[in-house]
Steps between C-alpha positions, in 0.01 A plus 500: 500500500795286579818610320621137459350151504698210666613233255320170600767249566314235707227251430243772527537786251192719572276564808143624451289665766135543535355832605169492684528330842867398422659848490229716638164448684195476277241240592419662827340781309308275275360313800398828653330592175312173506390559856380855407305346211322245728409779737325667210323182405390445853230765438335252247591145602652280774872524433596266778419230248831397351323478166519887465881502503510184288273663244737802470796263455308322222421825322865618528633172357255497204604860424881444521515443123325832435593735781832343605650517846515802727276750668313616188393151420405433862286818512310419181446141628368640828253716324385212270484261803301748707240543223472121461481398859248780598291404189549859367367656818814679589470880466724744325626656822634154618649430158677827525635389837640181331678724242643708789642176652686452174632852496619478854671151440686651194639762733615274774851562641789272387687353793803283450496163681770472769829380357427564131738782426789333688456161339434627151802715522719211601358270235531772238867553580565132386230419248305675222150559626168575336172619659216304351152623629151464366198719504380840363784679321436848652460379859790272488724776354383736784571236765842431358584875505375543858690183615822673405663189367581596145867540580515125573303376194653588156226295345127517599234288338121579560297218366127419472549141612770280652487171317764281334475679167573839674806375688623321185476835309687697774782235509530488123556881500774447757641216287515287801390135544213467757726252698711808598206710619371537856172680583429644839140542600208459741262331255539127433258539212658801322868514613593133565300257302550631148880540552555149654265357232740634241807370680605804702526566869291674755533666841167516681434758771132486601317822593265528792199540270438323175224557244293180458574492121872474570463207733391277217817335388660157442836550677585218735622586850828306432560655148865433446553815293368724763653634825289657771616831649292617798595871455669731252807486722531130411527555131877504466538183696216340303665590169820346616302172566356528145848557358622179679197300362541648146871422501412130547294503180 
């Protein structure tokens, strides 16, 4: 834990950071899990038809309100999708292999993205920071521990969804107007759109791989309350650009 928190004196009073695919690599392991799932289904159907992957996405999306985000929800959706698309022909051995995919994905290594520690350290020396990540509580807690970033984040929020209501709640607890908040993340849908909709600011750093669900958003390429940062190394400079914009009102 940090022993002290910088007093916000500029136009920005709090900087939030996403976890998965912003601070550490994550989506690569989900995509490998999906490929392993398709390999299993290839024993029953032609998986080269894009409908197979689309069907899995549809099952995952309809289950988000029940299972939530994360590996456990993905695994349960894979089992459900496999039973549906094979018309209940899939055998117990292959269903067990799908469960094994989930177990393996839950144990994936946590690798920080290049530049993360350096840039978060620099920003945390000047601004209060908060980690806001969504997904399964146990898995997110494990990844945060393995990422070894707790010394930089005196406040960590693990949420079930990233929507305007969630961000508004977090900012209310900080007693900070949304206009003084900047969120750093890879997902336009979850990290940028809800924040700029409320009147906050966003720094977008795309990751090499993005889940199709997260590509569905309404953020314009020229969104004035967002700054693009190609890599984590660019976050301090991007935040200075946000400061200048926010100071202009």
